XYZ file of C-alpha atoms in Angstrom:
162
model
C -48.999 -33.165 7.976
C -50.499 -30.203 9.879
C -49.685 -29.875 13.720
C -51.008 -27.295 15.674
C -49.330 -25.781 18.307
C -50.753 -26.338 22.030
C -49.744 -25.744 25.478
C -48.272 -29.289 25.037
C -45.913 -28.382 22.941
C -44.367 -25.908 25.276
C -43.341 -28.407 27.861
C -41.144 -30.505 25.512
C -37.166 -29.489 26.236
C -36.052 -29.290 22.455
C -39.515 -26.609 21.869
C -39.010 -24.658 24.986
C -35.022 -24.483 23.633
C -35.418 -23.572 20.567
C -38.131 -20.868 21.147
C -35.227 -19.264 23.573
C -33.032 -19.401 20.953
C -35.150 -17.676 18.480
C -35.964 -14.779 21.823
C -32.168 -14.550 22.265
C -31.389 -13.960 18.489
C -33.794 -11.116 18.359
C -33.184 -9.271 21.443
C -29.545 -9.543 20.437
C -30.020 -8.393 17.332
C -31.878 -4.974 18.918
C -29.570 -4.316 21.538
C -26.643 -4.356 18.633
C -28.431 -1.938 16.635
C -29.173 0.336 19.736
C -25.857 0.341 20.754
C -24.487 1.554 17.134
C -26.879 3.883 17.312
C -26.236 5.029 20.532
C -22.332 5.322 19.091
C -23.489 7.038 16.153
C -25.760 9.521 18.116
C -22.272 9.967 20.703
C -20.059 10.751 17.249
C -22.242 13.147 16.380
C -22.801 15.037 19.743
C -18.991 15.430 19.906
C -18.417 17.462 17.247
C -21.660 19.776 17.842
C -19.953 19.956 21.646
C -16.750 20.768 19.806
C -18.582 23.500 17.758
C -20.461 24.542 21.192
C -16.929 25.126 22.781
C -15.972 27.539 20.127
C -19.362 29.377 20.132
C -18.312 29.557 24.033
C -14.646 30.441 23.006
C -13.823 27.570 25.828
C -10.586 26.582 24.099
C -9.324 24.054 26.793
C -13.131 22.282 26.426
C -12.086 22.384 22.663
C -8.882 20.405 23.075
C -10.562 17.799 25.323
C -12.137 16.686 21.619
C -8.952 16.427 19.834
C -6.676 13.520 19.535
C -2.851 14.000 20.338
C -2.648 12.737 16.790
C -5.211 15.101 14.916
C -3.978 16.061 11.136
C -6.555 18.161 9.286
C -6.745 19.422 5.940
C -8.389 22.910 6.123
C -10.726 24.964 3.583
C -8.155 27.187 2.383
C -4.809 25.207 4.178
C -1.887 24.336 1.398
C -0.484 22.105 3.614
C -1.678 19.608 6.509
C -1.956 20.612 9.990
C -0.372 18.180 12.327
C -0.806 17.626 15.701
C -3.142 18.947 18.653
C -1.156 21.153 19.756
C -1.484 22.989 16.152
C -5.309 22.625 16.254
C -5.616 23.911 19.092
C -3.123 27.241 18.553
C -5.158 28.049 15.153
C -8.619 27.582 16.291
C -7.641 30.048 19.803
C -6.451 32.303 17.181
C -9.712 32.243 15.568
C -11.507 32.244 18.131
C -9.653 35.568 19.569
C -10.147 37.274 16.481
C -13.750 36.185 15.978
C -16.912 36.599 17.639
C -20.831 35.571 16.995
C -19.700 32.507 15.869
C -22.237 29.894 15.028
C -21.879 26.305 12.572
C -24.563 23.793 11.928
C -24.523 20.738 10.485
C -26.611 19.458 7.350
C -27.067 15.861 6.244
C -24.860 13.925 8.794
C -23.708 10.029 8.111
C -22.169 8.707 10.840
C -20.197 5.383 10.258
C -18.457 3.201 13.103
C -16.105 0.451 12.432
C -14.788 -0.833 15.811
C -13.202 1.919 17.817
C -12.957 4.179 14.541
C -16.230 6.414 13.338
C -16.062 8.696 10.197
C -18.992 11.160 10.068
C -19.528 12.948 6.519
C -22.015 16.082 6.230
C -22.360 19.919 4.975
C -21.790 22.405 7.317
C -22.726 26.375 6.979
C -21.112 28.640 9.666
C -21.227 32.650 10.031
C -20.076 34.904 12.620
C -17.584 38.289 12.587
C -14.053 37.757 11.894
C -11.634 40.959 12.644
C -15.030 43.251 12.192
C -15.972 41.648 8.766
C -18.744 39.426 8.488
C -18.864 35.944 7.393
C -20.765 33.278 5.764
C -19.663 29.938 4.445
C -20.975 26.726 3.882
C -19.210 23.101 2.580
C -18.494 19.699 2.898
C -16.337 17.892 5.502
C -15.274 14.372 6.992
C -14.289 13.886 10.592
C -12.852 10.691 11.715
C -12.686 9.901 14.954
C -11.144 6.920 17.551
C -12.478 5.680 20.499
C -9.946 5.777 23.691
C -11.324 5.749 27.161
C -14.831 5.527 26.204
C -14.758 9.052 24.848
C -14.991 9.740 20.720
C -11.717 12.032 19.529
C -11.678 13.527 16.836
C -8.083 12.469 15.195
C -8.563 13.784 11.613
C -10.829 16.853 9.498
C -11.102 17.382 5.968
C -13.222 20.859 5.180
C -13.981 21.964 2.029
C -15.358 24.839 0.524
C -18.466 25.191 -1.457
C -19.376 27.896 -3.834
């Protein structure tokens, strides 16, 4: 049996219903996957503004990034850092005995789950630490939480590559 569609067909109910349901179910479907991206593209931005505040050496900008809860394994740390308020104290330090300094990112995946986001990449930095020049590059994962419609950054793993 072969029916072709006409104008007809348009003014019967269960048609006109069924064609809005198909509508709905796509533009759903695209506003979803703008908003993750959106969320991914807002993970992301964070931590280059959280970069951009050390390049600035605007420490209190810096903190505004980091959760009250933040734990971070560093490149060359034996132990974990815990806290903020410990983030914060050793990247000021840094930053006061630094200058030029300058990271990018390379190869960012950004994944969201809920109100927690994980972003994995390599990162190469360089700048002037206590007069001596620097150059390093590696891998890291950031996780971050969602509170108050702002992405924090509430854990860092860095690690050094060759």
């Amino acid at each position: 049996m072969n029916h072709k569609i006409t104008f007809k067909d348009f003014k019967n109910p269960l048609t006109l219903f069924l064609l809005s349901l198909v509508f709905l179910g796509c533009q759903i479907k695209t506003e979803i996957k703008t908003s993750t991206e959106d969320e991914k593209t807002a993970v992301k931005q964070t931590l280059i503004d959280m970069w951009d505040a050390i390049e600035k050496e605007d420490i209190d900008r810096y903190a505004s990034f980091i959760h009250p809860d933040f734990t971070q394994f560093g490149e060359t740390d034996t132990v974990l850092r815990v806290g903020k308020e410990a983030e914060v104290k050793g990247i000021g330090s840094w930053i006061d005995e630094s200058e030029n300094i300058h990271t990018e990112m390379i190869d960012p995946i950004v994944t969201i789950h809920g109100k927690v986001a994980w972003i994995v990449y390599y990162w190469k930095d360089r700048g002037t630490t206590n007069g001596e020049g620097f150059s390093t590059r590696g891998k890291s994962t950031r996780i971050f939480v969602k509170e108050n419609d702002r992405w924090l950054c509430i854990h860092g793993h860095y690690t050094l590559l060759p």
